[in-house]
Amino acid sequence: EAGVVQSPRYKIIEKKQPVAFWCNPISGHNTLYWYLQNLGQGPELLIRYENEEAVDDSQLPKDRFSAERLKGVDSTLKIQPAELGDSAVYLCASSSTKSGTGLNEQFFGPGTRLTVL
Amino acid sequence: DAKTTQPTSMDCAEGRAANLPCNHSTISGNEYVYWYRQIHSQGPQYIIHGLKNNETNEMASLIITEDRKSSTLILPHATLRDTAVYYCIVSFRSNDYKLSFGAGTTVTVRA
């Protein structure tokens, strides 16, 4: 079974430029997450999708960040314009519908490491 | 959400058991304890979760105290490949089991 696919793996851009990250979740997973991870810290949730609907985007800085998941499968996260402080790893994860066991096993991709110069 | 407290780092010897503690003294009755780990340059990976009872799977064992205020993740026979950051997280159904990662414990397994 293929895991969560993210591209690109690395991206270097100059500040004020736009950038986009792509994520293809595990087949059949209806829930998709975007996380931001700064160096030395744990991942922080940016947005969560249930199928096509963004059900939790409270931590997404909406002035410069946007995301979409048009057909309920793959997703794109965009930053426009990028700032120096956006340098981080952007992780995508997916999971399937929750069972009654409290299990929320999220499967993470390898992430995209963004460097803003 | 209940907060968790973990040691910043710990070392263990290859082949020995690694016991990773986590305090979650404000945990509520419907909150689960999750453990994830993150190997360098990879995304986090689910290890195990539990509510009240001790749990074991092919990767690890989770021991939850009777008052549920703390837990211990046990890697029975640590290998060099277990070197990673280990995150203890508490979450519950009404927030859709949202995962709030802290800084975790950096575990270094030494030969």
JSON list of C-alpha atoms in Angstrom, two decimals:
[
{"chain": "A", "resi": 1, "resn": "GLU", "atom": "CA", "xyz": [0.00, 0.00, 0.00]},
{"chain": "A", "resi": 2, "resn": "ALA", "atom": "CA", "xyz": [1.41, 3.39, -0.99]},
{"chain": "A", "resi": 3, "resn": "GLY", "atom": "CA", "xyz": [1.84, 5.87, 1.81]},
{"chain": "A", "resi": 4, "resn": "VAL", "atom": "CA", "xyz": [1.08, 9.58, 1.86]},
{"chain": "A", "resi": 5, "resn": "VAL", "atom": "CA", "xyz": [2.89, 11.26, -1.01]},
{"chain": "A", "resi": 6, "resn": "GLN", "atom": "CA", "xyz": [4.12, 14.83, -0.82]},
{"chain": "A", "resi": 7, "resn": "SER", "atom": "CA", "xyz": [5.92, 16.98, -3.31]},
{"chain": "A", "resi": 8, "resn": "PRO", "atom": "CA", "xyz": [8.26, 18.64, -3.59]},
{"chain": "A", "resi": 9, "resn": "ARG", "atom": "CA", "xyz": [10.47, 17.30, -0.80]},
{"chain": "A", "resi": 10, "resn": "TYR", "atom": "CA", "xyz": [12.51, 20.48, -0.70]},
{"chain": "A", "resi": 11, "resn": "LYS", "atom": "CA", "xyz": [11.80, 24.02, -1.85]},
{"chain": "A", "resi": 12, "resn": "ILE", "atom": "CA", "xyz": [13.94, 27.13, -1.66]},
{"chain": "A", "resi": 13, "resn": "ILE", "atom": "CA", "xyz": [12.37, 30.45, -2.54]},
{"chain": "A", "resi": 14, "resn": "GLU", "atom": "CA", "xyz": [12.95, 34.12, -1.96]},
{"chain": "A", "resi": 15, "resn": "LYS", "atom": "CA", "xyz": [10.69, 36.04, 0.37]},
{"chain": "A", "resi": 16, "resn": "LYS", "atom": "CA", "xyz": [7.54, 37.49, -1.14]},
{"chain": "A", "resi": 17, "resn": "GLN", "atom": "CA", "xyz": [7.40, 34.66, -3.71]},
{"chain": "A", "resi": 18, "resn": "PRO", "atom": "CA", "xyz": [4.46, 32.25, -3.81]},
{"chain": "A", "resi": 19, "resn": "VAL", "atom": "CA", "xyz": [4.89, 28.54, -3.10]},
{"chain": "A", "resi": 20, "resn": "ALA", "atom": "CA", "xyz": [2.64, 25.51, -3.25]},
{"chain": "A", "resi": 21, "resn": "PHE", "atom": "CA", "xyz": [2.82, 22.07, -1.71]},
{"chain": "A", "resi": 22, "resn": "TRP", "atom": "CA", "xyz": [0.95, 19.02, -2.92]},
{"chain": "A", "resi": 23, "resn": "CYS", "atom": "CA", "xyz": [-0.28, 16.01, -0.99]},
{"chain": "A", "resi": 24, "resn": "ASN", "atom": "CA", "xyz": [-1.84, 12.74, -2.11]},
{"chain": "A", "resi": 25, "resn": "PRO", "atom": "CA", "xyz": [-3.28, 10.83, 0.86]},
{"chain": "A", "resi": 26, "resn": "ILE", "atom": "CA", "xyz": [-3.60, 7.10, 1.28]},
{"chain": "A", "resi": 27, "resn": "SER", "atom": "CA", "xyz": [-6.35, 5.75, -0.94]},
{"chain": "A", "resi": 28, "resn": "GLY", "atom": "CA", "xyz": [-9.70, 5.68, 0.83]},
{"chain": "A", "resi": 29, "resn": "HIS", "atom": "CA", "xyz": [-8.70, 8.05, 3.61]},
{"chain": "A", "resi": 30, "resn": "ASN", "atom": "CA", "xyz": [-11.39, 10.70, 3.95]},
{"chain": "A", "resi": 31, "resn": "THR", "atom": "CA", "xyz": [-9.55, 12.88, 6.47]},
{"chain": "A", "resi": 32, "resn": "LEU", "atom": "CA", "xyz": [-6.57, 14.96, 5.41]},
{"chain": "A", "resi": 33, "resn": "TYR", "atom": "CA", "xyz": [-4.39, 17.18, 7.61]},
{"chain": "A", "resi": 34, "resn": "TRP", "atom": "CA", "xyz": [-1.76, 19.81, 6.97]},
{"chain": "A", "resi": 35, "resn": "TYR", "atom": "CA", "xyz": [0.76, 20.47, 9.73]},
{"chain": "A", "resi": 36, "resn": "LEU", "atom": "CA", "xyz": [3.62, 22.91, 10.12]},
{"chain": "A", "resi": 37, "resn": "GLN", "atom": "CA", "xyz": [6.73, 21.83, 12.00]},
{"chain": "A", "resi": 38, "resn": "ASN", "atom": "CA", "xyz": [9.36, 24.30, 13.12]},
{"chain": "A", "resi": 39, "resn": "LEU", "atom": "CA", "xyz": [12.83, 23.10, 14.00]},
{"chain": "A", "resi": 40, "resn": "GLY", "atom": "CA", "xyz": [12.95, 21.38, 17.37]},
{"chain": "A", "resi": 41, "resn": "GLN", "atom": "CA", "xyz": [9.19, 21.49, 17.87]},
{"chain": "A", "resi": 42, "resn": "GLY", "atom": "CA", "xyz": [6.33, 19.11, 17.33]},
{"chain": "A", "resi": 43, "resn": "PRO", "atom": "CA", "xyz": [3.95, 19.46, 14.38]},
{"chain": "A", "resi": 44, "resn": "GLU", "atom": "CA", "xyz": [1.17, 22.04, 14.65]},
{"chain": "A", "resi": 45, "resn": "LEU", "atom": "CA", "xyz": [-2.13, 21.53, 12.86]},
{"chain": "A", "resi": 46, "resn": "LEU", "atom": "CA", "xyz": [-2.92, 24.08, 10.16]},
{"chain": "A", "resi": 47, "resn": "ILE", "atom": "CA", "xyz": [-6.06, 22.61, 8.65]},
{"chain": "A", "resi": 48, "resn": "ARG", "atom": "CA", "xyz": [-8.13, 19.43, 8.63]},
{"chain": "A", "resi": 49, "resn": "TYR", "atom": "CA", "xyz": [-10.38, 18.24, 5.83]},
{"chain": "A", "resi": 50, "resn": "GLU", "atom": "CA", "xyz": [-13.21, 15.76, 6.00]},
{"chain": "A", "resi": 51, "resn": "ASN", "atom": "CA", "xyz": [-13.61, 14.84, 2.33]},
{"chain": "A", "resi": 52, "resn": "GLU", "atom": "CA", "xyz": [-13.82, 18.21, 0.54]},
{"chain": "A", "resi": 53, "resn": "GLU", "atom": "CA", "xyz": [-14.80, 20.23, 3.58]},
{"chain": "A", "resi": 54, "resn": "ALA", "atom": "CA", "xyz": [-12.33, 22.14, 5.74]},
{"chain": "A", "resi": 55, "resn": "VAL", "atom": "CA", "xyz": [-13.69, 21.35, 9.20]},
{"chain": "A", "resi": 56, "resn": "ASP", "atom": "CA", "xyz": [-10.90, 22.91, 11.25]},
{"chain": "A", "resi": 57, "resn": "ASP", "atom": "CA", "xyz": [-8.88, 25.77, 9.80]},
{"chain": "A", "resi": 58, "resn": "SER", "atom": "CA", "xyz": [-8.64, 27.84, 12.96]},
{"chain": "A", "resi": 59, "resn": "GLN", "atom": "CA", "xyz": [-4.84, 27.73, 12.99]},
{"chain": "A", "resi": 60, "resn": "LEU", "atom": "CA", "xyz": [-4.39, 28.57, 9.32]},
{"chain": "A", "resi": 61, "resn": "PRO", "atom": "CA", "xyz": [-3.05, 32.14, 8.80]},
{"chain": "A", "resi": 62, "resn": "LYS", "atom": "CA", "xyz": [-5.61, 33.08, 6.22]},
{"chain": "A", "resi": 63, "resn": "ASP", "atom": "CA", "xyz": [-3.96, 36.33, 5.15]},
{"chain": "A", "resi": 64, "resn": "ARG", "atom": "CA", "xyz": [-1.25, 34.41, 3.29]},
{"chain": "A", "resi": 65, "resn": "PHE", "atom": "CA", "xyz": [-2.07, 30.71, 3.51]},
{"chain": "A", "resi": 66, "resn": "SER", "atom": "CA", "xyz": [-4.74, 28.88, 1.55]},
{"chain": "A", "resi": 67, "resn": "ALA", "atom": "CA", "xyz": [-5.58, 25.25, 0.99]},
{"chain": "A", "resi": 68, "resn": "GLU", "atom": "CA", "xyz": [-7.90, 23.25, -1.17]},
{"chain": "A", "resi": 69, "resn": "ARG", "atom": "CA", "xyz": [-9.06, 19.68, -1.57]},
{"chain": "A", "resi": 70, "resn": "LEU", "atom": "CA", "xyz": [-11.40, 19.99, -4.52]},
{"chain": "A", "resi": 71, "resn": "LYS", "atom": "CA", "xyz": [-12.34, 16.36, -5.17]},
{"chain": "A", "resi": 72, "resn": "GLY", "atom": "CA", "xyz": [-11.85, 15.06, -1.67]},
{"chain": "A", "resi": 73, "resn": "VAL", "atom": "CA", "xyz": [-8.63, 13.29, -2.60]},
{"chain": "A", "resi": 74, "resn": "ASP", "atom": "CA", "xyz": [-5.40, 15.19, -3.08]},
{"chain": "A", "resi": 75, "resn": "SER", "atom": "CA", "xyz": [-4.77, 18.61, -1.62]},
{"chain": "A", "resi": 76, "resn": "THR", "atom": "CA", "xyz": [-2.68, 21.71, -2.18]},
{"chain": "A", "resi": 77, "resn": "LEU", "atom": "CA", "xyz": [-1.39, 24.14, 0.44]},
{"chain": "A", "resi": 78, "resn": "LYS", "atom": "CA", "xyz": [-0.29, 27.55, -0.80]},
{"chain": "A", "resi": 79, "resn": "ILE", "atom": "CA", "xyz": [1.59, 30.45, 0.72]},
{"chain": "A", "resi": 80, "resn": "GLN", "atom": "CA", "xyz": [1.47, 33.82, -0.97]},
{"chain": "A", "resi": 81, "resn": "PRO", "atom": "CA", "xyz": [3.58, 35.77, -0.31]},
{"chain": "A", "resi": 82, "resn": "ALA", "atom": "CA", "xyz": [6.11, 33.75, 1.67]},
{"chain": "A", "resi": 83, "resn": "GLU", "atom": "CA", "xyz": [7.92, 35.34, 4.60]},
{"chain": "A", "resi": 84, "resn": "LEU", "atom": "CA", "xyz": [11.21, 34.42, 6.23]},
{"chain": "A", "resi": 85, "resn": "GLY", "atom": "CA", "xyz": [9.34, 32.98, 9.22]},
{"chain": "A", "resi": 86, "resn": "ASP", "atom": "CA", "xyz": [7.56, 30.47, 7.02]},
{"chain": "A", "resi": 87, "resn": "SER", "atom": "CA", "xyz": [10.72, 28.40, 6.75]},
{"chain": "A", "resi": 88, "resn": "ALA", "atom": "CA", "xyz": [9.68, 25.05, 8.21]},
{"chain": "A", "resi": 89, "resn": "VAL", "atom": "CA", "xyz": [8.64, 21.53, 7.30]},
{"chain": "A", "resi": 90, "resn": "TYR", "atom": "CA", "xyz": [5.09, 21.18, 6.03]},
{"chain": "A", "resi": 91, "resn": "LEU", "atom": "CA", "xyz": [3.61, 17.78, 6.74]},
{"chain": "A", "resi": 92, "resn": "CYS", "atom": "CA", "xyz": [0.54, 16.16, 5.29]},
{"chain": "A", "resi": 93, "resn": "ALA", "atom": "CA", "xyz": [-1.28, 13.31, 7.01]},
{"chain": "A", "resi": 94, "resn": "SER", "atom": "CA", "xyz": [-4.38, 11.26, 6.35]},
{"chain": "A", "resi": 95, "resn": "SER", "atom": "CA", "xyz": [-6.65, 8.95, 8.28]},
{"chain": "A", "resi": 96, "resn": "SER", "atom": "CA", "xyz": [-9.80, 6.94, 7.74]},
{"chain": "A", "resi": 97, "resn": "THR", "atom": "CA", "xyz": [-13.14, 7.20, 9.53]},
{"chain": "A", "resi": 98, "resn": "LYS", "atom": "CA", "xyz": [-12.81, 6.77, 13.26]},
{"chain": "A", "resi": 99, "resn": "SER", "atom": "CA", "xyz": [-13.79, 3.52, 14.87]},
{"chain": "A", "resi": 100, "resn": "GLY", "atom": "CA", "xyz": [-15.20, 3.28, 18.37]},
{"chain": "A", "resi": 101, "resn": "THR", "atom": "CA", "xyz": [-11.84, 2.42, 19.86]},
{"chain": "A", "resi": 102, "resn": "GLY", "atom": "CA", "xyz": [-10.48, 5.95, 20.15]},
{"chain": "A", "resi": 103, "resn": "LEU", "atom": "CA", "xyz": [-8.01, 5.20, 17.42]},
{"chain": "A", "resi": 104, "resn": "ASN", "atom": "CA", "xyz": [-6.89, 8.18, 15.40]},
{"chain": "A", "resi": 105, "resn": "GLU", "atom": "CA", "xyz": [-4.02, 6.71, 13.47]},
{"chain": "A", "resi": 106, "resn": "GLN", "atom": "CA", "xyz": [-2.77, 9.42, 11.24]},
{"chain": "A", "resi": 107, "resn": "PHE", "atom": "CA", "xyz": [-0.38, 8.44, 8.48]},
{"chain": "A", "resi": 108, "resn": "PHE", "atom": "CA", "xyz": [2.15, 11.13, 7.72]},
{"chain": "A", "resi": 109, "resn": "GLY", "atom": "CA", "xyz": [4.03, 11.91, 4.57]},
{"chain": "A", "resi": 110, "resn": "PRO", "atom": "CA", "xyz": [7.74, 12.77, 4.60]},
{"chain": "A", "resi": 111, "resn": "GLY", "atom": "CA", "xyz": [7.05, 16.50, 4.49]},
{"chain": "A", "resi": 112, "resn": "THR", "atom": "CA", "xyz": [8.23, 19.39, 2.38]},
{"chain": "A", "resi": 113, "resn": "ARG", "atom": "CA", "xyz": [11.11, 21.38, 3.78]},
{"chain": "A", "resi": 114, "resn": "LEU", "atom": "CA", "xyz": [10.65, 25.03, 2.84]},
{"chain": "A", "resi": 115, "resn": "THR", "atom": "CA", "xyz": [13.48, 27.53, 3.04]},
{"chain": "A", "resi": 116, "resn": "VAL", "atom": "CA", "xyz": [12.64, 31.18, 2.50]},
{"chain": "A", "resi": 117, "resn": "LEU", "atom": "CA", "xyz": [15.63, 33.42, 1.78]},
{"chain": "B", "resi": 1, "resn": "ASP", "atom": "CA", "xyz": [-7.11, 19.52, 26.22]},
{"chain": "B", "resi": 2, "resn": "ALA", "atom": "CA", "xyz": [-4.93, 17.91, 28.87]},
{"chain": "B", "resi": 3, "resn": "LYS", "atom": "CA", "xyz": [-1.29, 18.87, 28.69]},
{"chain": "B", "resi": 4, "resn": "THR", "atom": "CA", "xyz": [1.51, 16.34, 28.81]},
{"chain": "B", "resi": 5, "resn": "THR", "atom": "CA", "xyz": [4.97, 16.57, 30.33]},
{"chain": "B", "resi": 6, "resn": "GLN", "atom": "CA", "xyz": [7.83, 14.49, 29.02]},
{"chain": "B", "resi": 7, "resn": "PRO", "atom": "CA", "xyz": [11.57, 14.54, 29.67]},
{"chain": "B", "resi": 8, "resn": "THR", "atom": "CA", "xyz": [13.47, 16.42, 27.02]},
{"chain": "B", "resi": 9, "resn": "SER", "atom": "CA", "xyz": [15.84, 13.58, 26.26]},
{"chain": "B", "resi": 10, "resn": "MET", "atom": "CA", "xyz": [16.99, 10.16, 27.33]},
{"chain": "B", "resi": 11, "resn": "ASP", "atom": "CA", "xyz": [19.52, 7.56, 26.33]},
{"chain": "B", "resi": 12, "resn": "CYS", "atom": "CA", "xyz": [19.20, 3.82, 26.38]},
{"chain": "B", "resi": 13, "resn": "ALA", "atom": "CA", "xyz": [21.41, 0.88, 25.47]},
{"chain": "B", "resi": 14, "resn": "GLU", "atom": "CA", "xyz": [20.72, -1.22, 22.43]},
{"chain": "B", "resi": 15, "resn": "GLY", "atom": "CA", "xyz": [18.95, -4.44, 23.35]},
{"chain": "B", "resi": 16, "resn": "ARG", "atom": "CA", "xyz": [17.66, -3.10, 26.64]},
{"chain": "B", "resi": 17, "resn": "ALA", "atom": "CA", "xyz": [14.15, -1.97, 27.41]},
{"chain": "B", "resi": 18, "resn": "ALA", "atom": "CA", "xyz": [13.45, 1.74, 27.02]},
{"chain": "B", "resi": 19, "resn": "ASN", "atom": "CA", "xyz": [10.89, 3.19, 29.42]},
{"chain": "B", "resi": 20, "resn": "LEU", "atom": "CA", "xyz": [9.53, 6.57, 28.36]},
{"chain": "B", "resi": 21, "resn": "PRO", "atom": "CA", "xyz": [7.49, 8.42, 30.99]},
{"chain": "B", "resi": 22, "resn": "CYS", "atom": "CA", "xyz": [4.70, 10.90, 30.42]},
{"chain": "B", "resi": 23, "resn": "ASN", "atom": "CA", "xyz": [2.72, 12.94, 32.92]},
{"chain": "B", "resi": 24, "resn": "HIS", "atom": "CA", "xyz": [-0.84, 13.98, 32.10]},
{"chain": "B", "resi": 25, "resn": "SER", "atom": "CA", "xyz": [-2.19, 14.92, 35.50]},
{"chain": "B", "resi": 26, "resn": "THR", "atom": "CA", "xyz": [-5.14, 16.92, 34.12]},
{"chain": "B", "resi": 27, "resn": "ILE", "atom": "CA", "xyz": [-6.41, 14.15, 31.85]},
{"chain": "B", "resi": 28, "resn": "SER", "atom": "CA", "xyz": [-10.18, 13.73, 31.80]},
{"chain": "B", "resi": 29, "resn": "GLY", "atom": "CA", "xyz": [-12.10, 10.49, 31.81]},
{"chain": "B", "resi": 30, "resn": "ASN", "atom": "CA", "xyz": [-12.77, 10.43, 28.07]},
{"chain": "B", "resi": 31, "resn": "GLU", "atom": "CA", "xyz": [-9.28, 11.34, 26.92]},
{"chain": "B", "resi": 32, "resn": "TYR", "atom": "CA", "xyz": [-7.07, 8.75, 25.30]},
{"chain": "B", "resi": 33, "resn": "VAL", "atom": "CA", "xyz": [-3.29, 8.61, 25.56]},
{"chain": "B", "resi": 34, "resn": "TYR", "atom": "CA", "xyz": [-1.50, 8.35, 22.23]},
{"chain": "B", "resi": 35, "resn": "TRP", "atom": "CA", "xyz": [2.14, 7.80, 21.45]},
{"chain": "B", "resi": 36, "resn": "TYR", "atom": "CA", "xyz": [3.75, 8.73, 18.16]},
{"chain": "B", "resi": 37, "resn": "ARG", "atom": "CA", "xyz": [7.38, 8.85, 17.19]},
{"chain": "B", "resi": 38, "resn": "GLN", "atom": "CA", "xyz": [9.31, 10.76, 14.56]},
{"chain": "B", "resi": 39, "resn": "ILE", "atom": "CA", "xyz": [12.51, 9.45, 13.11]},
{"chain": "B", "resi": 40, "resn": "HIS", "atom": "CA", "xyz": [14.82, 12.07, 11.67]},
{"chain": "B", "resi": 41, "resn": "SER", "atom": "CA", "xyz": [13.65, 13.50, 8.33]},
{"chain": "B", "resi": 42, "resn": "GLN", "atom": "CA", "xyz": [10.43, 11.48, 8.39]},
{"chain": "B", "resi": 43, "resn": "GLY", "atom": "CA", "xyz": [6.85, 12.24, 9.38]},
{"chain": "B", "resi": 44, "resn": "PRO", "atom": "CA", "xyz": [5.51, 11.06, 12.74]},
{"chain": "B", "resi": 45, "resn": "GLN", "atom": "CA", "xyz": [4.44, 7.43, 13.06]},
{"chain": "B", "resi": 46, "resn": "TYR", "atom": "CA", "xyz": [1.67, 6.06, 15.28]},
{"chain": "B", "resi": 47, "resn": "ILE", "atom": "CA", "xyz": [2.87, 3.64, 17.95]},
{"chain": "B", "resi": 48, "resn": "ILE", "atom": "CA", "xyz": [0.04, 2.85, 20.34]},
{"chain": "B", "resi": 49, "resn": "HIS", "atom": "CA", "xyz": [-2.89, 4.33, 22.23]},
{"chain": "B", "resi": 50, "resn": "GLY", "atom": "CA", "xyz": [-4.96, 3.51, 25.31]},
{"chain": "B", "resi": 51, "resn": "LEU", "atom": "CA", "xyz": [-7.71, 4.74, 27.62]},
{"chain": "B", "resi": 52, "resn": "LYS", "atom": "CA", "xyz": [-7.47, 2.88, 30.93]},
{"chain": "B", "resi": 53, "resn": "ASN", "atom": "CA", "xyz": [-6.03, -0.53, 30.38]},
{"chain": "B", "resi": 54, "resn": "ASN", "atom": "CA", "xyz": [-2.48, -1.41, 29.51]},
{"chain": "B", "resi": 55, "resn": "GLU", "atom": "CA", "xyz": [-1.97, -2.07, 25.84]},
{"chain": "B", "resi": 56, "resn": "THR", "atom": "CA", "xyz": [0.59, -4.00, 23.83]},
{"chain": "B", "resi": 57, "resn": "ASN", "atom": "CA", "xyz": [1.25, -4.31, 20.15]},
{"chain": "B", "resi": 58, "resn": "GLU", "atom": "CA", "xyz": [4.13, -5.40, 17.97]},
{"chain": "B", "resi": 59, "resn": "MET", "atom": "CA", "xyz": [5.97, -2.14, 18.52]},
{"chain": "B", "resi": 60, "resn": "ALA", "atom": "CA", "xyz": [5.55, -1.33, 22.20]},
{"chain": "B", "resi": 61, "resn": "SER", "atom": "CA", "xyz": [3.62, -1.58, 25.45]},
{"chain": "B", "resi": 62, "resn": "LEU", "atom": "CA", "xyz": [1.68, 1.21, 27.10]},
{"chain": "B", "resi": 63, "resn": "ILE", "atom": "CA", "xyz": [1.28, 1.20, 30.87]},
{"chain": "B", "resi": 64, "resn": "ILE", "atom": "CA", "xyz": [-1.28, 3.65, 32.25]},
{"chain": "B", "resi": 65, "resn": "THR", "atom": "CA", "xyz": [-1.44, 4.22, 36.00]},
{"chain": "B", "resi": 66, "resn": "GLU", "atom": "CA", "xyz": [-4.69, 3.48, 37.78]},
{"chain": "B", "resi": 67, "resn": "ASP", "atom": "CA", "xyz": [-5.41, 7.18, 38.33]},
{"chain": "B", "resi": 68, "resn": "ARG", "atom": "CA", "xyz": [-4.52, 7.81, 34.66]},
{"chain": "B", "resi": 69, "resn": "LYS", "atom": "CA", "xyz": [-2.32, 10.75, 35.57]},
{"chain": "B", "resi": 70, "resn": "SER", "atom": "CA", "xyz": [0.75, 9.25, 34.00]},
{"chain": "B", "resi": 71, "resn": "SER", "atom": "CA", "xyz": [1.80, 6.59, 31.56]},
{"chain": "B", "resi": 72, "resn": "THR", "atom": "CA", "xyz": [4.93, 4.81, 30.35]},
{"chain": "B", "resi": 73, "resn": "LEU", "atom": "CA", "xyz": [5.76, 3.67, 26.87]},
{"chain": "B", "resi": 74, "resn": "ILE", "atom": "CA", "xyz": [7.98, 0.61, 26.86]},
{"chain": "B", "resi": 75, "resn": "LEU", "atom": "CA", "xyz": [10.12, -0.40, 23.92]},
{"chain": "B", "resi": 76, "resn": "PRO", "atom": "CA", "xyz": [11.04, -3.93, 25.00]},
{"chain": "B", "resi": 77, "resn": "HIS", "atom": "CA", "xyz": [14.27, -4.38, 23.10]},
{"chain": "B", "resi": 78, "resn": "ALA", "atom": "CA", "xyz": [15.52, -1.05, 21.80]},
{"chain": "B", "resi": 79, "resn": "THR", "atom": "CA", "xyz": [17.44, -1.01, 18.53]},
{"chain": "B", "resi": 80, "resn": "LEU", "atom": "CA", "xyz": [19.41, 1.76, 16.87]},
{"chain": "B", "resi": 81, "resn": "ARG", "atom": "CA", "xyz": [16.43, 2.27, 14.56]},
{"chain": "B", "resi": 82, "resn": "ASP", "atom": "CA", "xyz": [14.34, 3.29, 17.57]},
{"chain": "B", "resi": 83, "resn": "THR", "atom": "CA", "xyz": [16.33, 6.51, 17.88]},
{"chain": "B", "resi": 84, "resn": "ALA", "atom": "CA", "xyz": [13.66, 9.16, 17.41]},
{"chain": "B", "resi": 85, "resn": "VAL", "atom": "CA", "xyz": [11.55, 11.85, 19.07]},
{"chain": "B", "resi": 86, "resn": "TYR", "atom": "CA", "xyz": [8.67, 10.28, 20.98]},
{"chain": "B", "resi": 87, "resn": "TYR", "atom": "CA", "xyz": [5.48, 12.25, 21.51]},
{"chain": "B", "resi": 88, "resn": "CYS", "atom": "CA", "xyz": [2.91, 11.57, 24.23]},
{"chain": "B", "resi": 89, "resn": "ILE", "atom": "CA", "xyz": [-0.47, 13.12, 23.36]},
{"chain": "B", "resi": 90, "resn": "VAL", "atom": "CA", "xyz": [-3.88, 13.09, 25.01]},
{"chain": "B", "resi": 91, "resn": "SER", "atom": "CA", "xyz": [-7.00, 13.52, 22.93]},
{"chain": "B", "resi": 92, "resn": "PHE", "atom": "CA", "xyz": [-10.69, 12.79, 22.99]},
{"chain": "B", "resi": 93, "resn": "ARG", "atom": "CA", "xyz": [-13.59, 11.98, 20.74]},
{"chain": "B", "resi": 94, "resn": "SER", "atom": "CA", "xyz": [-15.44, 15.28, 20.95]},
{"chain": "B", "resi": 95, "resn": "ASN", "atom": "CA", "xyz": [-12.51, 17.09, 19.39]},
{"chain": "B", "resi": 96, "resn": "ASP", "atom": "CA", "xyz": [-12.23, 14.35, 16.78]},
{"chain": "B", "resi": 97, "resn": "TYR", "atom": "CA", "xyz": [-9.13, 12.98, 18.49]},
{"chain": "B", "resi": 98, "resn": "LYS", "atom": "CA", "xyz": [-7.13, 16.05, 17.49]},
{"chain": "B", "resi": 99, "resn": "LEU", "atom": "CA", "xyz": [-3.41, 15.52, 18.01]},
{"chain": "B", "resi": 100, "resn": "SER", "atom": "CA", "xyz": [-1.59, 18.35, 19.76]},
{"chain": "B", "resi": 101, "resn": "PHE", "atom": "CA", "xyz": [2.11, 17.56, 19.63]},
{"chain": "B", "resi": 102, "resn": "GLY", "atom": "CA", "xyz": [4.48, 18.95, 22.24]},
{"chain": "B", "resi": 103, "resn": "ALA", "atom": "CA", "xyz": [8.25, 18.89, 21.96]},
{"chain": "B", "resi": 104, "resn": "GLY", "atom": "CA", "xyz": [8.45, 15.19, 22.87]},
{"chain": "B", "resi": 105, "resn": "THR", "atom": "CA", "xyz": [11.34, 13.16, 24.23]},
{"chain": "B", "resi": 106, "resn": "THR", "atom": "CA", "xyz": [14.43, 12.69, 22.10]},
{"chain": "B", "resi": 107, "resn": "VAL", "atom": "CA", "xyz": [15.48, 9.08, 22.61]},
{"chain": "B", "resi": 108, "resn": "THR", "atom": "CA", "xyz": [18.96, 8.04, 21.56]},
{"chain": "B", "resi": 109, "resn": "VAL", "atom": "CA", "xyz": [19.71, 4.33, 21.47]},
{"chain": "B", "resi": 110, "resn": "ARG", "atom": "CA", "xyz": [23.42, 3.66, 21.83]},
{"chain": "B", "resi": 111, "resn": "ALA", "atom": "CA", "xyz": [25.30, 0.56, 20.72]}
]
